[in-house]
PDB file of C-alpha atoms in Angstrom:
ATOM      1  CA  UNK B   5      -7.822  92.411 188.571  1.00 88.00           C
ATOM      2  CA  UNK B   6      -5.100  89.944 187.636  1.00 93.00           C
ATOM      3  CA  UNK B   7      -3.716  89.621 184.118  1.00 96.00           C
ATOM      4  CA  UNK B   8      -1.811  86.577 182.887  1.00 96.00           C
ATOM      5  CA  UNK B   9       0.279  86.370 179.715  1.00 96.00           C
ATOM      6  CA  UNK B  10       1.894  83.084 178.623  1.00 96.00           C
ATOM      7  CA  UNK B  11       4.984  82.723 176.474  1.00 96.00           C
ATOM      8  CA  UNK B  12       7.473  80.063 175.453  1.00 97.00           C
ATOM      9  CA  UNK B  13       5.347  77.680 173.429  1.00 97.00           C
ATOM     10  CA  UNK B  14       6.690  76.100 170.278  1.00 98.00           C
ATOM     11  CA  UNK B  15       7.577  72.860 168.545  1.00 98.00           C
ATOM     12  CA  UNK B  16       9.929  70.324 170.084  1.00 98.00           C
ATOM     13  CA  UNK B  17      10.851  66.707 169.413  1.00 98.00           C
ATOM     14  CA  UNK B  18       9.772  63.947 171.780  1.00 98.00           C
ATOM     15  CA  UNK B  19      12.224  63.643 174.637  1.00 98.00           C
ATOM     16  CA  UNK B  20      13.110  67.319 174.456  1.00 98.00           C
ATOM     17  CA  UNK B  21      12.464  70.163 176.867  1.00 98.00           C
ATOM     18  CA  UNK B  22      10.607  73.447 176.847  1.00 98.00           C
ATOM     19  CA  UNK B  23       9.972  76.154 179.433  1.00 98.00           C
ATOM     20  CA  UNK B  24       6.766  78.142 179.545  1.00 98.00           C
ATOM     21  CA  UNK B  25       6.429  81.441 181.369  1.00 98.00           C
ATOM     22  CA  UNK B  26       3.426  83.315 182.693  1.00 97.00           C
ATOM     23  CA  UNK B  27       3.791  87.022 183.413  1.00 96.00           C
ATOM     24  CA  UNK B  28       1.546  88.010 186.306  1.00 94.00           C
ATOM     25  CA  UNK B  29       0.290  91.553 186.843  1.00 94.00           C
ATOM     26  CA  UNK B  30      -2.293  93.065 189.137  1.00 93.00           C
ATOM     27  CA  UNK B  31      -3.054  92.282 192.740  1.00 89.00           C
ATOM     28  CA  UNK B  32      -2.308  88.775 193.963  1.00 85.00           C
ATOM     29  CA  UNK B  33      -2.429  87.120 197.358  1.00 85.00           C
ATOM     30  CA  UNK B  34      -0.236  84.490 198.963  1.00 85.00           C
ATOM     31  CA  UNK B  35      -3.178  82.119 199.388  1.00 88.00           C
ATOM     32  CA  UNK B  36      -3.942  82.096 195.657  1.00 92.00           C
ATOM     33  CA  UNK B  37      -3.456  78.805 193.856  1.00 95.00           C
ATOM     34  CA  UNK B  38      -1.687  79.479 190.559  1.00 95.00           C
ATOM     35  CA  UNK B  39      -0.915  76.956 187.867  1.00 97.00           C
ATOM     36  CA  UNK B  40      -1.235  75.456 184.425  1.00 98.00           C
ATOM     37  CA  UNK B  41      -3.916  73.627 182.453  1.00 98.00           C
ATOM     38  CA  UNK B  42      -3.788  72.318 178.907  1.00 98.00           C
ATOM     39  CA  UNK B  43      -6.279  71.505 176.176  1.00 98.00           C
ATOM     40  CA  UNK B  44      -5.773  69.359 173.097  1.00 96.00           C
ATOM     41  CA  UNK B  45      -8.092  69.731 170.071  1.00 90.00           C
ATOM     42  CA  UNK B  46     -11.430  68.026 170.685  1.00 92.00           C
ATOM     43  CA  UNK B  47     -10.612  67.314 174.322  1.00 95.00           C
ATOM     44  CA  UNK B  48     -11.542  68.898 177.639  1.00 95.00           C
ATOM     45  CA  UNK B  49      -9.175  71.229 179.414  1.00 96.00           C
ATOM     46  CA  UNK B  50      -7.157  69.256 181.948  1.00 97.00           C
ATOM     47  CA  UNK B  51      -5.089  70.048 184.996  1.00 98.00           C
ATOM     48  CA  UNK B  52      -1.303  70.020 184.692  1.00 98.00           C
ATOM     49  CA  UNK B  53       0.286  71.646 187.745  1.00 98.00           C
ATOM     50  CA  UNK B  54      -0.354  74.190 190.471  1.00 97.00           C
ATOM     51  CA  UNK B  55       1.385  75.980 193.294  1.00 96.00           C
ATOM     52  CA  UNK B  56       0.352  78.145 196.183  1.00 93.00           C
ATOM     53  CA  UNK B  57       1.489  81.664 195.376  1.00 88.00           C
ATOM     54  CA  UNK B  58       3.378  81.664 198.650  1.00 85.00           C
ATOM     55  CA  UNK B  59       5.465  78.817 197.240  1.00 81.00           C
ATOM     56  CA  UNK B  60       4.729  76.478 200.124  1.00 82.00           C
ATOM     57  CA  UNK B  61       3.100  73.714 198.095  1.00 92.00           C
ATOM     58  CA  UNK B  62       3.027  72.276 194.585  1.00 96.00           C
ATOM     59  CA  UNK B  63       0.911  69.595 192.946  1.00 97.00           C
ATOM     60  CA  UNK B  64       1.047  67.790 189.596  1.00 98.00           C
ATOM     61  CA  UNK B  65      -1.177  65.557 187.535  1.00 98.00           C
ATOM     62  CA  UNK B  66      -0.040  61.935 187.409  1.00 98.00           C
ATOM     63  CA  UNK B  67       0.660  62.236 183.686  1.00 97.00           C
ATOM     64  CA  UNK B  68       3.350  64.911 184.152  1.00 98.00           C
ATOM     65  CA  UNK B  69       4.700  64.136 187.615  1.00 98.00           C
ATOM     66  CA  UNK B  70       8.455  63.672 187.515  1.00 98.00           C
ATOM     67  CA  UNK B  71       8.750  65.416 184.139  1.00 98.00           C
ATOM     68  CA  UNK B  72       7.314  68.910 184.705  1.00 98.00           C
ATOM     69  CA  UNK B  73       8.248  71.452 187.370  1.00 98.00           C
ATOM     70  CA  UNK B  74       6.247  74.525 188.355  1.00 97.00           C
ATOM     71  CA  UNK B  75       8.025  77.494 189.923  1.00 95.00           C
ATOM     72  CA  UNK B  76       8.047  81.276 190.264  1.00 93.00           C
ATOM     73  CA  UNK B  77      10.713  83.979 190.260  1.00 89.00           C
ATOM     74  CA  UNK B  78      11.884  85.707 193.419  1.00 77.00           C
ATOM     75  CA  UNK B  79       9.854  88.833 192.714  1.00 80.00           C
ATOM     76  CA  UNK B  80       6.706  86.726 192.223  1.00 78.00           C
ATOM     77  CA  UNK B  81       6.082  88.402 188.894  1.00 90.00           C
ATOM     78  CA  UNK B  82       6.509  85.348 186.679  1.00 95.00           C
ATOM     79  CA  UNK B  83       5.470  81.717 186.948  1.00 95.00           C
ATOM     80  CA  UNK B  84       7.216  78.965 184.980  1.00 97.00           C
ATOM     81  CA  UNK B  85       6.489  75.464 183.793  1.00 98.00           C
ATOM     82  CA  UNK B  86       9.661  73.540 182.987  1.00 98.00           C
ATOM     83  CA  UNK B  87       8.731  70.596 180.775  1.00 98.00           C
ATOM     84  CA  UNK B  88      11.258  67.785 180.338  1.00 98.00           C
ATOM     85  CA  UNK B  89      11.086  64.402 178.615  1.00 98.00           C
ATOM     86  CA  UNK B  90       8.221  65.647 176.479  1.00 98.00           C
ATOM     87  CA  UNK B  91       5.879  63.148 174.853  1.00 98.00           C
ATOM     88  CA  UNK B  92       3.622  63.526 171.823  1.00 97.00           C
ATOM     89  CA  UNK B  93       0.641  63.274 174.175  1.00 96.00           C
ATOM     90  CA  UNK B  94       1.785  66.542 175.781  1.00 98.00           C
ATOM     91  CA  UNK B  95       0.796  68.414 172.612  1.00 98.00           C
ATOM     92  CA  UNK B  96      -1.830  70.992 173.571  1.00 98.00           C
ATOM     93  CA  UNK B  97      -2.546  74.652 174.161  1.00 98.00           C
ATOM     94  CA  UNK B  98      -1.223  75.454 177.614  1.00 98.00           C
ATOM     95  CA  UNK B  99      -3.050  78.015 179.744  1.00 98.00           C
ATOM     96  CA  UNK B 100      -1.811  79.910 182.767  1.00 98.00           C
ATOM     97  CA  UNK B 101      -4.465  80.004 185.493  1.00 97.00           C
ATOM     98  CA  UNK B 102      -4.816  82.273 188.508  1.00 96.00           C
ATOM     99  CA  UNK B 103      -6.812  81.817 191.706  1.00 96.00           C
ATOM    100  CA  UNK B 104      -7.695  78.223 190.812  1.00 96.00           C
ATOM    101  CA  UNK B 105     -10.950  77.045 192.373  1.00 96.00           C
ATOM    102  CA  UNK B 106     -11.580  73.561 191.024  1.00 94.00           C
ATOM    103  CA  UNK B 107      -9.104  71.255 189.329  1.00 93.00           C
ATOM    104  CA  UNK B 108     -11.571  68.687 187.978  1.00 92.00           C
ATOM    105  CA  UNK B 109     -13.640  71.253 186.086  1.00 93.00           C
ATOM    106  CA  UNK B 110     -10.761  73.619 185.255  1.00 94.00           C
ATOM    107  CA  UNK B 111     -12.290  76.492 187.204  1.00 96.00           C
ATOM    108  CA  UNK B 112     -10.216  79.603 187.886  1.00 97.00           C
ATOM    109  CA  UNK B 113     -10.859  83.319 188.228  1.00 96.00           C
ATOM    110  CA  UNK B 114      -8.122  84.344 185.801  1.00 97.00           C
ATOM    111  CA  UNK B 115      -6.822  82.831 182.571  1.00 97.00           C
ATOM    112  CA  UNK B 116      -4.152  83.608 180.030  1.00 97.00           C
ATOM    113  CA  UNK B 117      -4.869  83.358 176.317  1.00 97.00           C
ATOM    114  CA  UNK B 118      -2.799  80.197 175.935  1.00 97.00           C
ATOM    115  CA  UNK B 119       0.398  79.152 174.188  1.00 98.00           C
ATOM    116  CA  UNK B 120       0.688  76.191 171.818  1.00 98.00           C
ATOM    117  CA  UNK B 121       3.104  73.354 172.532  1.00 98.00           C
ATOM    118  CA  UNK B 122       3.615  70.794 169.776  1.00 98.00           C
ATOM    119  CA  UNK B 123       5.665  67.664 170.435  1.00 98.00           C
ATOM    120  CA  UNK B 124       6.674  65.690 167.360  1.00 97.00           C
ATOM    121  CA  UNK B 125       7.883  62.092 167.189  1.00 93.00           C
TER     122      UNK B 125
END
């Protein structure tokens, strides 16, 4: 099975930047869709970004497009979410997701425990 561990969350002022990491262990496949979701208190978990594990394709939600970048290291052991120009509305617990099945319903076979990102004004 696949295990995902997020890191890099914290508090940052609006307009600042933060980079999240997701350590990936276990067996993965190039056709897996890997990515990030987030959930604010009292709200549903929502899609943020994804990439094919092969690195061929990436996709972003409209709310983060142009500000966030998803990537992986050369060894394919770690996935990153570079977050720039952060807004207060980006405040949420961010979850690393593996083998994503459905974006709209936040369905994936593997999930990290989450890391909190707080953006202050």
